[in-house]
Short mmCIF file of C-alpha atoms in Angstrom, two decimals:
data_model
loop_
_atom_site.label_atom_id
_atom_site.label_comp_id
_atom_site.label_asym_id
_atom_site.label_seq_id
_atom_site.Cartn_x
_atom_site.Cartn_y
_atom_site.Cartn_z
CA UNK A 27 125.20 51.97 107.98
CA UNK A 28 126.32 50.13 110.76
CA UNK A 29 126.18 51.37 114.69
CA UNK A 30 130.03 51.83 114.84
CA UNK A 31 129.58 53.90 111.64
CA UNK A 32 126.75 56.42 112.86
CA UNK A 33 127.69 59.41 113.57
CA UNK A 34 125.86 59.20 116.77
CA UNK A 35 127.02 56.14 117.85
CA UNK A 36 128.05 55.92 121.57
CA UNK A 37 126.72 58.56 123.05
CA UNK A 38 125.96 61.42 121.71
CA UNK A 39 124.62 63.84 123.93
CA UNK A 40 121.51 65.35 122.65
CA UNK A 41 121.05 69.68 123.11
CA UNK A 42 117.31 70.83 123.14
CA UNK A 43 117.44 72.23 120.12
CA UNK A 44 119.55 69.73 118.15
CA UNK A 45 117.13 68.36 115.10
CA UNK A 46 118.26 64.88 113.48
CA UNK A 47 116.38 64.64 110.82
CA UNK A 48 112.54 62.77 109.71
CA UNK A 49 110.63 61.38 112.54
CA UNK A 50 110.19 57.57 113.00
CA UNK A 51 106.92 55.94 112.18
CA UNK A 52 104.36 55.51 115.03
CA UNK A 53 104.27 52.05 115.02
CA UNK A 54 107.14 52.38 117.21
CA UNK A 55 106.83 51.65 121.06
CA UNK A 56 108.49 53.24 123.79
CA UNK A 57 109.48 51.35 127.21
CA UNK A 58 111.15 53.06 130.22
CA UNK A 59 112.50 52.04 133.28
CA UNK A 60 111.31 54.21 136.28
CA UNK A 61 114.01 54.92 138.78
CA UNK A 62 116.36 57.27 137.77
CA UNK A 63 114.60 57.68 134.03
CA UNK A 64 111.09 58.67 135.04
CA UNK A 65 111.67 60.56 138.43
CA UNK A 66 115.53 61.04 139.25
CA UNK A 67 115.36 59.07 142.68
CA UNK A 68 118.80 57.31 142.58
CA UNK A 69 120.42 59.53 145.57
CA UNK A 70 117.51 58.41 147.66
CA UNK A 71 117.48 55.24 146.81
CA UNK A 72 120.94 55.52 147.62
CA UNK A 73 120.38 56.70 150.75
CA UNK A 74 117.99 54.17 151.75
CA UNK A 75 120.24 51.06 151.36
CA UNK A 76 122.29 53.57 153.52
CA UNK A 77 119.94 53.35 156.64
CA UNK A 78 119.06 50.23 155.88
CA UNK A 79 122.60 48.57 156.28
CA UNK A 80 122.95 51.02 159.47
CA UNK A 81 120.28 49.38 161.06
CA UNK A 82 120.92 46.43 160.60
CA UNK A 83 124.82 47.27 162.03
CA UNK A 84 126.32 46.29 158.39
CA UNK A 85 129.30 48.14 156.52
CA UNK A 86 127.35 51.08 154.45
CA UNK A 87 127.83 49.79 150.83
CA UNK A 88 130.15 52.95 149.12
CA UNK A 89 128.84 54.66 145.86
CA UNK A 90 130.35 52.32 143.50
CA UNK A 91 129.43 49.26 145.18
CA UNK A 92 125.56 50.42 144.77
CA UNK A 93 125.64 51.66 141.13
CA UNK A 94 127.64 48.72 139.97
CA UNK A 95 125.62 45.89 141.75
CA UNK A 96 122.36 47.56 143.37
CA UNK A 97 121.06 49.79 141.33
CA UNK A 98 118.40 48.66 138.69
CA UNK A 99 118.06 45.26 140.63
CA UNK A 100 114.84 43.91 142.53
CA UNK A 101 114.95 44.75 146.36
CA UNK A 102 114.86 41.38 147.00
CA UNK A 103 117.33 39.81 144.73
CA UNK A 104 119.69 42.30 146.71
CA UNK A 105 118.55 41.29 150.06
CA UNK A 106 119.33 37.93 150.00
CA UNK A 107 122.51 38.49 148.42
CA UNK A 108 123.39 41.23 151.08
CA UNK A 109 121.83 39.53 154.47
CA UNK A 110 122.65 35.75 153.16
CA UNK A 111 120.84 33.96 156.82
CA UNK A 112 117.45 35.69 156.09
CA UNK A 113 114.80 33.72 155.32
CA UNK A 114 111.76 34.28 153.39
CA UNK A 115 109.86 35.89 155.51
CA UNK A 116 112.90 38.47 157.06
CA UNK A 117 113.45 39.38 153.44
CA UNK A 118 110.02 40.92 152.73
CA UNK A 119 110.44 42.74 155.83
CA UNK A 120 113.84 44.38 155.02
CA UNK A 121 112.45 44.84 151.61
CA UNK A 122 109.37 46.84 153.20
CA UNK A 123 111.88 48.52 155.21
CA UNK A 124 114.40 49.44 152.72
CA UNK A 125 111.09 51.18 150.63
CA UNK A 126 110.07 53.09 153.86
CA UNK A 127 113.25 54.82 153.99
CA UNK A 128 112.72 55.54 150.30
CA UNK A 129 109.73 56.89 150.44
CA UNK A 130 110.09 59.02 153.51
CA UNK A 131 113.56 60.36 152.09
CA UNK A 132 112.59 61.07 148.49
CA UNK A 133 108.41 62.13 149.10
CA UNK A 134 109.29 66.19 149.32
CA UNK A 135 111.87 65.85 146.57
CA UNK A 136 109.63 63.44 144.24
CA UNK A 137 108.75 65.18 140.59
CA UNK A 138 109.31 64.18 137.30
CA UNK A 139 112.44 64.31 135.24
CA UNK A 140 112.63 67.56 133.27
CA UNK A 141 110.37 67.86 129.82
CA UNK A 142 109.24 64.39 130.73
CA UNK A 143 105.48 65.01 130.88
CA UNK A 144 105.14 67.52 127.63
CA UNK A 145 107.73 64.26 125.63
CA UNK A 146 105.15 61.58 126.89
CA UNK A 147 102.59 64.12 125.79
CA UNK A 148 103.91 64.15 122.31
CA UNK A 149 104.36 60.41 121.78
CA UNK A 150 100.85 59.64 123.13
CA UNK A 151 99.40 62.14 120.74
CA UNK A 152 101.66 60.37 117.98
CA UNK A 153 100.07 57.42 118.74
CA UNK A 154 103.08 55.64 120.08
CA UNK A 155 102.41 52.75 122.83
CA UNK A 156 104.67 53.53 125.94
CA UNK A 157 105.08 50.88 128.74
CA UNK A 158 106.86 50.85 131.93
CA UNK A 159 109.58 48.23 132.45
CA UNK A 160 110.64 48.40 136.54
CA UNK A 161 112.24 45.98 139.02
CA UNK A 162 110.32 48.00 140.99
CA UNK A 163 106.81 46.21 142.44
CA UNK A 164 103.61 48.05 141.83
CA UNK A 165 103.42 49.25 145.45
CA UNK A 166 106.60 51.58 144.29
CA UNK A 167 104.91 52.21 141.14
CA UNK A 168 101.80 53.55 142.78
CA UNK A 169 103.66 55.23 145.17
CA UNK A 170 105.57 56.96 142.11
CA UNK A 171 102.24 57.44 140.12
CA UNK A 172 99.89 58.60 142.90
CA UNK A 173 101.86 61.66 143.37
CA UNK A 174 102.58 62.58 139.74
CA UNK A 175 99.57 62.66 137.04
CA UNK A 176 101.78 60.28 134.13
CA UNK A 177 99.78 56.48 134.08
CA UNK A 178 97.53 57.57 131.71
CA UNK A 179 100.23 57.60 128.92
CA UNK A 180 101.57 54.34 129.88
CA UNK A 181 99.58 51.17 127.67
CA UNK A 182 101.82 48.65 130.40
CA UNK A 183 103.35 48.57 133.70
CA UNK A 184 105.96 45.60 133.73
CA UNK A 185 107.29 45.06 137.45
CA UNK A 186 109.98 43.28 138.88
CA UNK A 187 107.15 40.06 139.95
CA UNK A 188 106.04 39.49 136.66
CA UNK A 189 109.32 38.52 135.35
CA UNK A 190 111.69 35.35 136.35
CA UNK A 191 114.94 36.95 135.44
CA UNK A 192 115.83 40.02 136.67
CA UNK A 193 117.61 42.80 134.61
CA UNK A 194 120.26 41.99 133.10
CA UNK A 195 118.09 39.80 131.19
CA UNK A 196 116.20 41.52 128.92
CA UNK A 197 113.20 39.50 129.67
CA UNK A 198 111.18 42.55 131.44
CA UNK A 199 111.78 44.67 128.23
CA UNK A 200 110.61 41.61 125.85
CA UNK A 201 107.48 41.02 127.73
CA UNK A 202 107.04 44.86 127.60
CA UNK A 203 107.35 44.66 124.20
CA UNK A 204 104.84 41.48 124.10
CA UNK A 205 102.34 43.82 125.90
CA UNK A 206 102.53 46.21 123.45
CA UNK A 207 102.30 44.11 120.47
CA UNK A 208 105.80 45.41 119.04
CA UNK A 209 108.81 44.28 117.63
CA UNK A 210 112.30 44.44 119.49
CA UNK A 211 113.82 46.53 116.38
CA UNK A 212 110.79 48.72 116.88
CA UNK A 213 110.73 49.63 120.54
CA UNK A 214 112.75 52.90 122.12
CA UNK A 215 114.33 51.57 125.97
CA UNK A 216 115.09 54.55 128.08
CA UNK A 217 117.34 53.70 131.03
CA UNK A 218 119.98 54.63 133.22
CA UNK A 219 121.49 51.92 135.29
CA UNK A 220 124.08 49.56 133.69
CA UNK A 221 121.96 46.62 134.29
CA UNK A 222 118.65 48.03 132.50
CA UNK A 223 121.06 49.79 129.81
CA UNK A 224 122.42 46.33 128.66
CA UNK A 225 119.21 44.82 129.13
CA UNK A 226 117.98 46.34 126.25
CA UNK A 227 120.53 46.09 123.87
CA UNK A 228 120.02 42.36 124.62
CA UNK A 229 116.23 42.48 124.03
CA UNK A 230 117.45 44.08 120.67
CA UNK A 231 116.14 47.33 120.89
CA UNK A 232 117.35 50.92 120.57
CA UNK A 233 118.31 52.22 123.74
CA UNK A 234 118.60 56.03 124.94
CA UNK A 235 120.75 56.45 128.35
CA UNK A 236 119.80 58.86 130.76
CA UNK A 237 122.32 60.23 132.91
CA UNK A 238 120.71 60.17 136.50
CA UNK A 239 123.17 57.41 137.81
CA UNK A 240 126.18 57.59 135.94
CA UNK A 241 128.27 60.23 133.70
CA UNK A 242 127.76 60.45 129.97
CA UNK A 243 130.59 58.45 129.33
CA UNK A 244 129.91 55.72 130.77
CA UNK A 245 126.18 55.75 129.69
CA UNK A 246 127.33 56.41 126.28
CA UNK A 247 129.42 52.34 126.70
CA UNK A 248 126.10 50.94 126.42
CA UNK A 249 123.66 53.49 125.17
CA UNK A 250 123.30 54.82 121.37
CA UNK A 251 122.16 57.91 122.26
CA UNK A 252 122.36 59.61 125.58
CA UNK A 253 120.46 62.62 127.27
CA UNK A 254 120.48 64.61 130.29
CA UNK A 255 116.79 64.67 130.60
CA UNK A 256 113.89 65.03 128.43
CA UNK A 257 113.53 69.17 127.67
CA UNK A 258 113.34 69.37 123.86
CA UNK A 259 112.91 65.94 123.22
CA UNK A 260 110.43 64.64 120.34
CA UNK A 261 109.97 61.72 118.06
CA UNK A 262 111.88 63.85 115.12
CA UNK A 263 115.27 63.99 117.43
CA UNK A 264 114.79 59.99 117.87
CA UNK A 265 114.51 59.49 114.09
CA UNK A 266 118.67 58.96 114.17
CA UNK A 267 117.99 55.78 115.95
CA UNK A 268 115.35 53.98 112.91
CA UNK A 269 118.44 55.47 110.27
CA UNK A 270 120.14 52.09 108.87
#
């Protein structure tokens, strides 16, 4: 059956108690982004690049202009695109300061997605290898980890730094995969931003949207199935995904 064909092509949105059918084999992996799929931190992030481009006395980028071209991309890479005369050494300091705001904004709001940890719970237990794929840098990852009690389910932690090509590419989610000793055809993506969404139909793998960032019909453009968050999720409602 093809992917046009599937009845849950596109974006079907999954209910808690929805049941589609056998679950996979756990040689699958699982990879997930972070931001907005791990912890829903987009509005902060958001807000961030907000105070950021105050202080520096720069036009506040609008809603659009961050989902569609900030969103899911390394601070840096964003930087230098946004304050073009920086040099090397201004750019890690914006960067730091960009993550400050971040932090300081999003710290009393920071938890994990809905029915994420009891999900991860079940895969683990499955035996299924779960890595992090982030443009993030591990300083954000600790920041992330060090406040909720998830690393121990994660095999990998891919950052932005360890990869030349930034999503888009799907080179993070391939060297995930790498990591984990898996197949493309055999590893889950979970994402939410456009950029990390079509980097992993690139990298060839089977990719679950998350709407944090954007609406379910947009997620569901790129996505083949798409959630709202993680309650009632398990390995048997992912089986649709491994159904040729």
């Amino acid at each position: 059956m093809s992917d046009k064909q599937h009845p849950n092509y596109n974006g079907k949105v999954l209910s808690s108690g929805e049941d589609l059918g056998e679950a996979p084999e756990a040689s699958i992996a699982a990879i997930f982004d972070m931001d907005g799929t791990l912890i829903d931190n987009t509005p902060f992030h958001y807000k961030a690049w907000q105070l950021l481009f105050k202080k520096y006395n720069m036009p506040e980028p609008s809603r659009e202009t961050y989902k569609g071209e900030i969103s899911g991309v390394p601070i840096a890479n964003t930087v230098r695109r946004y304050f073009a005369d920086a040099d090397e050494s201004l750019i890690k300091t914006i960067s730091h300061e960009k993550q400050a705001f971040y932090q300081q904004e999003f710290l009393p709001y920071l938890r994990p997605i809905t029915g994420l940890e009891n999900f991860l719970a079940e895969l683990k237990d499955a035996g299924v290898k779960m890595a992090v794929a982030t443009s993030s840098d591990m300083a954000d990852v600790d920041f992330i980890f060090d406040t909720i009690p998830i690393r121990q389910y994660f095999d990998a932690i891919i950052t932005g730094d360890m990869v030349s090509e930034p999503k888009p590419s799907p080179q993070i989610f391939l060297k995930a995969a790498e990591q984990l000793n898996a197949r493309p055809e055999n590893c889950l993506v979970f994402e939410d931003s456009t950029a990390g969404l079509k980097a992993g139909n690139d990298a060839g793998m089977k990719v679950v949207g998350i709407t944090t960032a954007h609406p379910a019909e947009t997620v569901a453009k790129a996505a083949r199935l798409v959630i709202n968050d993680y309650a009632g999720m398990s390995l048997q409602k992912l089986a649709v995904l491994f159904d040729e």
